[in-house]
Amino acid sequence: MKLTLLTLVNNKNIYKENVLASTIKENNEGNVEYIVINNPPYATEGINRGIEKSTNNTIIYCHQDIYFLEGWYNKLLYCFNLLNIYKKNWGVCGFAGTKTEGKMVGTHSGLGMDNCDVREVQTLDCSTLIFRKSINQKYDLKFDENLKYFHGYGEDFSLQCINKGLNVCVLNVNIQHNCRWTAGEGIGETFQYIKQKWKHKFKTIYTTVGTY
């Protein structure tokens, strides 16, 4: 399967030591296209620009400090097969997220997958997101460029998918997120915007960084 690996980069060394170092050895047949958006003004603008550049339908967006563990590509194909059986109508997937009762699941940060390879959630963590250009176009899905910081875009995109009747899932594909998380600028404003945007549809929004 051909796929695109899309990354927003503000530190080329971190990107090379993590994303590139961990994926290039499993890309012997050229199945992975790499797209880098350098120093975008905000995340959603950069992701939307990267999607337009992609020549493949399936796109993995990931942070520059994500390290894909050995066997990730074949495990991803296995999880896609499960999706085609049990969750055909999926809009976005990732490797960490939060279920509607507030339980976090995933394959990094010690979250765990409850012995499942596919787990449906309400929202996904922004660190890694998988989506398809064809589904985005069919359901008019786009990363909301009113989100002017580097937070909340995965959660908002997840809610967009659910609002369109699409599944949001975490897949059991092992990665390492090699960062020390900090709140950063604009997180309060970001989630206030998301809460207001979806208040008539979702009474409570569960995320990996808090409940709103």
Coordinates of N, CA and C in Angstrom, one line a residue:
M1 N 0.8 -1.2 0.0 CA 0.0 0.0 0.0 C 0.9 1.2 0.0
K2 N 0.5 2.2 -0.9 CA 1.2 3.5 -0.9 C 0.6 4.4 0.1
L3 N 1.5 5.1 0.8 CA 1.0 6.1 1.8 C 1.9 7.3 1.9
T4 N 1.4 8.4 2.4 CA 2.2 9.6 2.5 C 2.4 9.8 4.0
L5 N 3.6 10.2 4.4 CA 4.0 10.5 5.8 C 4.2 12.0 5.8
L6 N 3.3 12.8 6.4 CA 3.3 14.2 6.4 C 3.7 14.7 7.8
T7 N 4.7 15.6 7.8 CA 5.2 16.1 9.1 C 5.5 17.6 9.0
L8 N 5.1 18.3 10.1 CA 5.4 19.7 10.2 C 6.7 19.8 11.0
V9 N 7.7 20.5 10.4 CA 9.0 20.5 11.0 C 9.5 21.9 11.3
N10 N 10.0 22.0 12.6 CA 10.7 23.3 12.9 C 12.1 22.9 13.4
N11 N 12.5 21.6 13.5 CA 13.8 21.2 13.9 C 14.2 20.0 13.0
K12 N 15.0 20.2 12.0 CA 15.3 19.1 11.1 C 16.0 18.0 11.7
N13 N 16.9 18.2 12.7 CA 17.6 17.2 13.4 C 16.6 16.2 14.1
I14 N 15.7 16.8 14.8 CA 14.7 16.0 15.5 C 13.9 15.1 14.5
Y15 N 13.5 15.7 13.4 CA 12.8 14.9 12.4 C 13.7 13.8 11.8
K16 N 14.9 14.1 11.5 CA 15.8 13.0 11.0 C 16.1 11.9 12.0
E17 N 16.2 12.3 13.3 CA 16.6 11.3 14.3 C 15.4 10.4 14.7
N18 N 14.2 10.9 14.4 CA 13.0 10.2 14.8 C 12.2 9.6 13.6
V19 N 11.4 10.4 12.9 CA 10.6 10.0 11.8 C 11.4 9.3 10.8
L20 N 12.4 10.0 10.2 CA 13.2 9.4 9.1 C 14.0 8.2 9.5
A21 N 14.7 8.3 10.7 CA 15.5 7.2 11.1 C 14.7 5.9 11.4
S22 N 13.4 6.0 11.8 CA 12.6 4.9 12.1 C 11.8 4.3 11.0
T23 N 11.6 5.1 9.9 CA 10.7 4.6 8.9 C 11.5 4.2 7.6
I24 N 12.6 4.8 7.4 CA 13.3 4.6 6.1 C 13.7 3.2 5.8
K25 N 14.0 2.4 6.9 CA 14.4 1.0 6.7 C 13.3 0.1 6.3
E26 N 12.1 0.5 6.5 CA 10.9 -0.3 6.1 C 10.3 0.2 4.9
N27 N 11.0 1.1 4.2 CA 10.5 1.7 3.0 C 11.3 1.3 1.8
N28 N 11.7 0.0 1.8 CA 12.6 -0.5 0.7 C 11.9 -0.5 -0.7
E29 N 10.6 -0.6 -0.7 CA 9.9 -0.7 -2.0 C 9.3 0.7 -2.4
G30 N 9.7 1.7 -1.6 CA 9.2 3.0 -2.0 C 7.7 3.2 -1.7
N31 N 7.2 2.5 -0.7 CA 5.7 2.7 -0.5 C 5.4 3.9 0.3
V32 N 6.4 4.6 0.8 CA 6.1 5.8 1.7 C 6.6 7.1 1.0
E33 N 5.7 8.0 0.8 CA 6.1 9.3 0.3 C 6.3 10.3 1.5
Y34 N 7.4 11.0 1.5 CA 7.6 11.9 2.6 C 7.3 13.4 2.2
I35 N 6.4 14.0 3.0 CA 6.2 15.4 2.8 C 6.5 16.2 4.1
V36 N 7.3 17.2 3.9 CA 7.7 18.1 5.1 C 7.2 19.5 4.8
I37 N 6.5 20.0 5.8 CA 6.1 21.4 5.8 C 6.9 22.2 6.8
N38 N 7.8 23.0 6.4 CA 8.7 23.7 7.3 C 8.1 24.9 7.9
N39 N 8.1 25.0 9.2 CA 7.7 26.2 10.0 C 6.4 26.8 9.5
P40 N 5.3 26.1 9.5 CA 4.0 26.7 9.1 C 3.6 27.7 10.2
P41 N 2.8 28.6 9.9 CA 2.3 29.6 10.9 C 1.5 29.0 12.0
Y42 N 0.7 28.0 11.6 CA 0.0 27.2 12.6 C -0.3 25.8 12.0
A43 N -0.7 24.9 12.9 CA -0.7 23.5 12.5 C -1.7 23.2 11.4
T44 N -2.9 23.7 11.5 CA -4.0 23.3 10.5 C -3.7 23.8 9.1
E45 N -3.1 25.0 9.0 CA -2.7 25.5 7.7 C -1.6 24.6 7.1
G46 N -0.6 24.2 7.9 CA 0.4 23.3 7.4 C -0.1 21.9 7.0
I47 N -1.0 21.4 7.8 CA -1.6 20.1 7.4 C -2.4 20.1 6.1
N48 N -3.3 21.1 6.0 CA -4.1 21.3 4.8 C -3.2 21.5 3.6
R49 N -2.1 22.2 3.7 CA -1.2 22.4 2.6 C -0.5 21.0 2.2
G50 N -0.1 20.3 3.2 CA 0.5 19.0 3.0 C -0.4 18.0 2.3
I51 N -1.7 18.0 2.7 CA -2.7 17.1 2.1 C -2.8 17.4 0.6
E52 N -2.8 18.7 0.3 CA -2.9 19.0 -1.1 C -1.7 18.5 -1.9
K53 N -0.5 18.5 -1.3 CA 0.7 18.0 -2.0 C 0.7 16.5 -2.1
S54 N 0.0 15.8 -1.3 CA 0.1 14.3 -1.3 C -0.3 13.7 -2.6
T55 N 0.5 12.8 -3.1 CA 0.1 12.0 -4.3 C -0.6 10.7 -4.0
N56 N -0.7 10.4 -2.7 CA -1.4 9.2 -2.2 C -2.7 9.5 -1.5
N57 N -3.6 8.5 -1.5 CA -4.9 8.7 -0.8 C -4.7 8.6 0.7
T58 N -4.0 7.6 1.2 CA -3.8 7.5 2.6 C -2.6 8.3 3.1
I59 N -2.9 9.1 4.2 CA -1.9 10.0 4.7 C -1.8 9.8 6.2
I60 N -0.5 9.7 6.6 CA -0.2 9.6 8.1 C 0.4 11.0 8.4
Y61 N -0.2 11.8 9.2 CA 0.4 13.0 9.8 C 1.0 12.6 11.1
C62 N 2.2 13.1 11.4 CA 2.8 12.8 12.7 C 3.7 13.9 13.1
H63 N 3.9 14.1 14.4 CA 4.9 15.0 14.9 C 6.3 14.7 14.5
Q64 N 7.2 15.6 14.5 CA 8.5 15.4 14.1 C 9.3 14.5 15.1
D65 N 8.8 14.3 16.3 CA 9.5 13.5 17.3 C 8.9 12.1 17.5
I66 N 8.1 11.7 16.5 CA 7.6 10.3 16.6 C 8.6 9.3 16.0
Y67 N 8.8 8.2 16.8 CA 9.7 7.2 16.3 C 8.8 5.9 16.1
F68 N 8.8 5.4 14.9 CA 8.0 4.2 14.6 C 8.8 3.0 14.9
L69 N 8.3 2.1 15.7 CA 9.0 0.9 16.1 C 9.0 -0.1 15.0
E70 N 10.0 -1.0 15.1 CA 10.2 -2.1 14.1 C 8.9 -2.8 13.8
G71 N 8.6 -3.0 12.6 CA 7.4 -3.8 12.2 C 6.1 -2.9 12.0
W72 N 6.3 -1.6 12.2 CA 5.1 -0.7 12.2 C 4.3 -0.8 10.9
Y73 N 5.0 -0.9 9.7 CA 4.3 -0.9 8.4 C 3.4 -2.1 8.3
N74 N 3.9 -3.3 8.5 CA 3.1 -4.5 8.4 C 2.0 -4.5 9.4
K75 N 2.2 -4.0 10.6 CA 1.2 -4.0 11.6 C 0.1 -3.0 11.2
L76 N 0.5 -1.9 10.6 CA -0.5 -0.9 10.1 C -1.4 -1.6 9.0
L77 N -0.8 -2.3 8.1 CA -1.6 -3.0 7.1 C -2.6 -4.0 7.8
Y78 N -2.1 -4.7 8.8 CA -3.0 -5.7 9.5 C -4.2 -4.9 10.1
C79 N -3.9 -3.8 10.8 CA -5.0 -3.0 11.4 C -6.0 -2.5 10.3
F80 N -5.4 -2.1 9.2 CA -6.3 -1.6 8.1 C -7.3 -2.7 7.7
N81 N -6.8 -4.0 7.6 CA -7.6 -5.1 7.3 C -8.7 -5.3 8.3
L82 N -8.4 -5.1 9.6 CA -9.5 -5.2 10.6 C -10.5 -4.0 10.4
L83 N -10.0 -2.8 10.1 CA -10.9 -1.7 9.9 C -11.9 -2.0 8.7
N84 N -11.4 -2.6 7.7 CA -12.2 -3.0 6.5 C -13.3 -4.0 6.9
I85 N -13.0 -4.8 7.9 CA -14.0 -5.8 8.3 C -15.0 -5.2 9.3
Y86 N -14.5 -4.5 10.4 CA -15.3 -4.1 11.5 C -15.7 -2.6 11.5
K87 N -14.9 -1.7 10.9 CA -15.1 -0.3 11.0 C -14.9 0.3 9.6
K88 N -15.6 -0.2 8.6 CA -15.4 0.3 7.3 C -15.6 1.8 7.1
N89 N -16.5 2.3 7.9 CA -16.8 3.7 7.7 C -16.0 4.6 8.7
W90 N -14.7 4.4 8.6 CA -13.8 5.2 9.4 C -13.3 6.5 8.8
G91 N -13.2 7.6 9.6 CA -12.8 8.9 9.1 C -11.4 9.2 9.4
V92 N -11.0 8.9 10.6 CA -9.6 9.2 11.0 C -9.2 8.2 12.1
C93 N -7.9 7.8 12.1 CA -7.4 6.9 13.1 C -6.1 7.5 13.6
G94 N -5.6 7.0 14.7 CA -4.4 7.4 15.3 C -3.8 6.4 16.2
F95 N -2.8 6.8 17.0 CA -2.2 5.8 17.9 C -2.4 6.1 19.4
A96 N -3.2 7.2 19.7 CA -3.6 7.5 21.0 C -4.8 8.3 21.0
G97 N -5.7 8.0 21.9 CA -7.0 8.8 22.0 C -7.8 8.5 23.3
T98 N -9.0 9.1 23.3 CA -9.8 9.0 24.6 C -11.2 8.6 24.2
K99 N -11.7 7.6 25.0 CA -13.0 7.1 24.8 C -14.0 8.0 25.5
T100 N -15.3 7.8 25.3 CA -16.3 8.7 25.8 C -16.5 8.6 27.3
E101 N -16.0 7.6 27.9 CA -16.0 7.6 29.4 C -14.8 8.2 30.0
G102 N -13.9 8.8 29.1 CA -12.7 9.5 29.6 C -11.5 8.6 29.7
K103 N -11.5 7.3 29.3 CA -10.4 6.4 29.4 C -9.5 6.6 28.2
M104 N -8.2 6.9 28.4 CA -7.2 7.0 27.4 C -6.7 5.7 27.0
V105 N -6.5 5.5 25.7 CA -5.9 4.3 25.1 C -4.9 4.6 24.1
G106 N -4.0 3.7 23.8 CA -3.0 4.0 22.8 C -1.7 3.2 22.9
T107 N -0.8 3.5 22.0 CA 0.4 2.7 21.9 C 1.7 3.5 22.3
H108 N 1.5 4.6 22.9 CA 2.6 5.4 23.5 C 2.2 6.0 24.8
S109 N 3.1 6.5 25.5 CA 2.9 7.1 26.9 C 2.3 6.1 27.9
G110 N 2.5 4.8 27.6 CA 2.0 3.8 28.6 C 0.5 3.6 28.7
L111 N -0.2 4.1 27.7 CA -1.7 4.0 27.8 C -2.2 2.6 27.7
G112 N -1.7 1.8 26.7 CA -2.2 0.5 26.5 C -3.5 0.4 25.7
M113 N -3.7 -0.8 25.1 CA -4.8 -1.0 24.2 C -5.9 -2.0 24.6
D114 N -5.9 -2.4 25.9 CA -6.9 -3.4 26.4 C -6.9 -4.6 25.5
N115 N -5.8 -5.1 25.1 CA -5.7 -6.3 24.3 C -6.5 -6.3 23.0
C116 N -6.7 -5.1 22.4 CA -7.4 -4.9 21.2 C -6.4 -4.3 20.1
D117 N -6.7 -4.5 18.9 CA -5.9 -3.9 17.8 C -6.6 -2.7 17.2
V118 N -7.9 -2.6 17.4 CA -8.7 -1.4 17.0 C -9.6 -1.0 18.1
R119 N -9.5 0.2 18.5 CA -10.4 0.7 19.6 C -11.0 2.0 19.2
E120 N -12.4 2.0 19.3 CA -13.1 3.2 18.9 C -13.0 4.2 20.0
V121 N -12.8 5.5 19.7 CA -12.7 6.6 20.6 C -13.5 7.8 20.2
Q122 N -13.6 8.8 21.1 CA -14.2 10.0 20.7 C -13.3 11.0 20.1
T123 N -12.1 11.1 20.6 CA -11.1 12.0 20.0 C -9.7 11.4 20.0
L124 N -8.9 11.9 19.1 CA -7.5 11.4 18.9 C -6.5 12.4 19.4
D125 N -5.4 12.0 19.9 CA -4.3 12.8 20.2 C -3.7 13.3 18.9
C126 N -3.2 14.6 19.0 CA -2.6 15.2 17.7 C -1.3 14.6 17.2
S127 N -0.7 13.8 18.0 CA 0.7 13.4 17.7 C 0.8 12.5 16.4
T128 N -0.3 11.8 16.1 CA -0.3 11.0 14.9 C -1.8 10.8 14.4
L129 N -2.0 11.1 13.2 CA -3.4 11.0 12.6 C -3.3 10.4 11.3
I130 N -4.3 9.5 11.0 CA -4.3 8.8 9.7 C -5.7 9.1 9.0
F131 N -5.6 9.6 7.8 CA -6.9 9.9 7.1 C -6.7 9.6 5.6
R132 N -7.8 9.8 4.9 CA -7.8 9.5 3.4 C -8.3 10.7 2.7
K133 N -7.6 11.1 1.6 CA -8.0 12.3 0.9 C -9.4 12.1 0.3
S134 N -9.7 10.8 -0.2 CA -11.0 10.6 -0.8 C -12.2 10.8 0.2
I135 N -12.0 10.3 1.4 CA -13.0 10.5 2.5 C -13.1 12.0 2.9
N136 N -12.0 12.6 3.0 CA -12.0 14.1 3.3 C -12.9 14.8 2.3
Q137 N -12.6 14.5 1.0 CA -13.4 15.2 -0.1 C -14.8 14.8 -0.1
K138 N -15.1 13.5 0.1 CA -16.5 13.1 0.1 C -17.3 13.7 1.1
Y139 N -16.8 13.8 2.4 CA -17.5 14.3 3.5 C -17.2 15.8 3.9
D140 N -16.5 16.4 3.0 CA -16.1 17.8 3.2 C -15.4 18.1 4.5
L141 N -14.4 17.2 4.8 CA -13.6 17.3 6.0 C -12.3 18.1 5.7
K142 N -12.0 19.1 6.6 CA -10.8 19.8 6.5 C -10.4 20.3 7.9
F143 N -9.1 20.4 8.1 CA -8.6 20.9 9.3 C -8.9 22.4 9.5
D144 N -9.5 22.7 10.6 CA -10.1 24.0 10.9 C -9.0 25.1 11.1
E145 N -8.9 26.0 10.1 CA -7.9 27.0 10.2 C -8.2 28.1 11.1
N146 N -9.3 28.0 11.8 CA -9.6 29.0 12.9 C -8.8 28.6 14.2
L147 N -8.3 27.4 14.2 CA -7.4 27.0 15.2 C -6.0 27.5 14.9
K148 N -5.6 28.6 15.6 CA -4.4 29.3 15.2 C -3.1 28.9 15.9
Y149 N -3.2 27.8 16.8 CA -2.1 27.4 17.5 C -1.7 25.9 17.1
F150 N -0.9 25.3 17.9 CA -0.5 23.9 17.6 C -1.2 22.9 18.6
H151 N -2.4 23.1 18.8 CA -3.2 22.3 19.7 C -4.6 22.0 19.1
G152 N -5.2 20.9 19.6 CA -6.6 20.6 19.4 C -7.1 20.2 18.0
Y153 N -6.2 20.3 17.0 CA -6.6 20.0 15.6 C -7.0 18.5 15.4
G154 N -6.3 17.6 16.2 CA -6.7 16.2 16.1 C -8.1 16.0 16.7
E155 N -8.3 16.6 17.9 CA -9.5 16.4 18.6 C -10.7 17.0 17.7
D156 N -10.5 18.2 17.2 CA -11.5 18.8 16.4 C -11.8 18.0 15.1
F157 N -10.8 17.5 14.5 CA -11.0 16.7 13.3 C -11.8 15.4 13.6
S158 N -11.5 14.8 14.8 CA -12.2 13.6 15.2 C -13.7 13.9 15.4
L159 N -14.0 15.1 16.0 CA -15.4 15.4 16.2 C -16.1 15.7 14.9
Q160 N -15.4 16.3 13.9 CA -15.9 16.5 12.6 C -16.3 15.2 12.0
C161 N -15.5 14.2 12.2 CA -15.8 12.8 11.6 C -17.0 12.2 12.2
I162 N -17.0 12.3 13.6 CA -18.2 11.7 14.3 C -19.5 12.4 13.8
N163 N -19.4 13.7 13.7 CA -20.6 14.5 13.3 C -21.1 14.1 11.9
K164 N -20.2 13.6 11.1 CA -20.5 13.1 9.7 C -20.9 11.6 9.7
G165 N -20.9 11.0 10.9 CA -21.3 9.6 11.0 C -20.1 8.6 10.7
L166 N -18.9 9.1 10.8 CA -17.7 8.3 10.6 C -17.1 7.9 11.9
N167 N -16.4 6.7 11.9 CA -15.8 6.2 13.1 C -14.4 6.8 13.3
V168 N -14.0 6.9 14.6 CA -12.7 7.4 15.0 C -12.1 6.3 15.8
C169 N -10.9 5.9 15.4 CA -10.3 4.7 16.0 C -8.8 4.9 16.4
V170 N -8.4 4.2 17.4 CA -7.0 4.1 17.8 C -6.5 2.7 17.3
L171 N -5.4 2.6 16.6 CA -4.8 1.4 16.1 C -3.6 0.9 16.9
N172 N -3.5 -0.4 17.0 CA -2.4 -0.9 17.8 C -1.1 -1.0 17.0
V173 N -0.5 0.1 16.7 CA 0.8 0.2 16.0 C 1.7 0.9 16.9
N174 N 2.8 0.2 17.3 CA 3.7 0.8 18.3 C 4.6 1.9 17.8
I175 N 4.6 3.0 18.6 CA 5.4 4.1 18.3 C 6.0 4.6 19.7
Q176 N 7.0 5.5 19.6 CA 7.4 6.2 20.7 C 7.3 7.7 20.4
H177 N 6.7 8.4 21.4 CA 6.6 9.9 21.3 C 7.7 10.5 22.1
N178 N 8.8 10.8 21.5 CA 10.0 11.2 22.2 C 10.1 12.7 22.5
C179 N 9.1 13.1 23.3 CA 9.1 14.5 23.7 C 8.7 14.6 25.2
R180 N 9.0 15.8 25.8 CA 8.5 16.1 27.1 C 7.4 17.1 26.9
W181 N 6.1 16.7 27.1 CA 5.0 17.5 26.8 C 4.9 18.7 27.6
T182 N 4.7 19.9 27.0 CA 4.4 21.1 27.7 C 3.1 21.7 27.1
A183 N 2.4 22.5 27.9 CA 1.1 23.0 27.4 C 1.3 23.9 26.2
G184 N 2.3 24.8 26.2 CA 2.5 25.7 25.1 C 1.5 26.8 25.0
E185 N 1.8 27.7 24.1 CA 0.9 28.9 23.9 C -0.4 28.5 23.3
G186 N -1.5 29.1 23.8 CA -2.8 29.1 23.2 C -3.6 27.8 23.5
I187 N -3.2 27.0 24.4 CA -4.0 25.8 24.6 C -5.4 26.1 25.3
G188 N -5.4 27.1 26.1 CA -6.7 27.5 26.7 C -7.6 28.0 25.7
E189 N -7.1 28.9 24.9 CA -8.0 29.5 23.8 C -8.5 28.5 22.8
T190 N -7.6 27.5 22.5 CA -7.9 26.5 21.5 C -9.1 25.6 22.0
F191 N -9.0 25.1 23.2 CA -10.1 24.2 23.7 C -11.3 25.0 24.1
Q192 N -11.2 26.2 24.4 CA -12.4 27.0 24.6 C -13.2 27.2 23.2
Y193 N -12.4 27.4 22.2 CA -13.0 27.5 20.8 C -13.7 26.2 20.4
I194 N -13.0 25.1 20.7 CA -13.5 23.8 20.3 C -14.8 23.5 21.1
K195 N -14.8 23.8 22.4 CA -15.9 23.6 23.2 C -17.1 24.4 22.7
Q196 N -16.9 25.6 22.4 CA -18.0 26.5 21.9 C -18.5 26.0 20.5
K197 N -17.6 25.5 19.7 CA -17.9 25.1 18.4 C -18.9 23.9 18.4
W198 N -18.6 23.0 19.3 CA -19.3 21.7 19.4 C -20.3 21.6 20.5
K199 N -20.6 22.6 21.2 CA -21.4 22.6 22.4 C -22.8 22.0 22.2
H200 N -23.4 22.2 21.0 CA -24.7 21.8 20.7 C -24.7 20.3 20.2
K201 N -23.5 19.7 20.0 CA -23.5 18.3 19.5 C -22.9 17.4 20.6
F202 N -21.9 17.9 21.3 CA -21.2 17.0 22.3 C -21.3 17.7 23.7
K203 N -22.0 17.1 24.6 CA -22.1 17.6 26.0 C -20.7 17.7 26.7
T204 N -19.9 16.6 26.5 CA -18.6 16.6 27.1 C -17.6 16.1 26.0
I205 N -16.5 16.7 26.0 CA -15.4 16.4 25.0 C -14.2 15.8 25.8
Y206 N -13.9 14.6 25.5 CA -12.8 13.9 26.2 C -11.6 13.9 25.4
T207 N -10.4 14.3 25.9 CA -9.2 14.4 25.2 C -8.0 13.9 26.1
T208 N -6.9 13.7 25.4 CA -5.7 13.2 26.2 C -5.1 14.3 27.0
V209 N -5.6 15.5 26.9 CA -5.0 16.7 27.7 C -6.1 17.3 28.6
G210 N -7.2 16.6 28.7 CA -8.2 17.1 29.6 C -9.7 16.9 29.1
T211 N -10.6 17.1 30.0 CA -12.0 16.9 29.7 C -12.7 18.3 29.6
Y212 N -13.5 18.6 28.6 CA -14.1 19.9 28.4 C -15.6 19.8 28.2

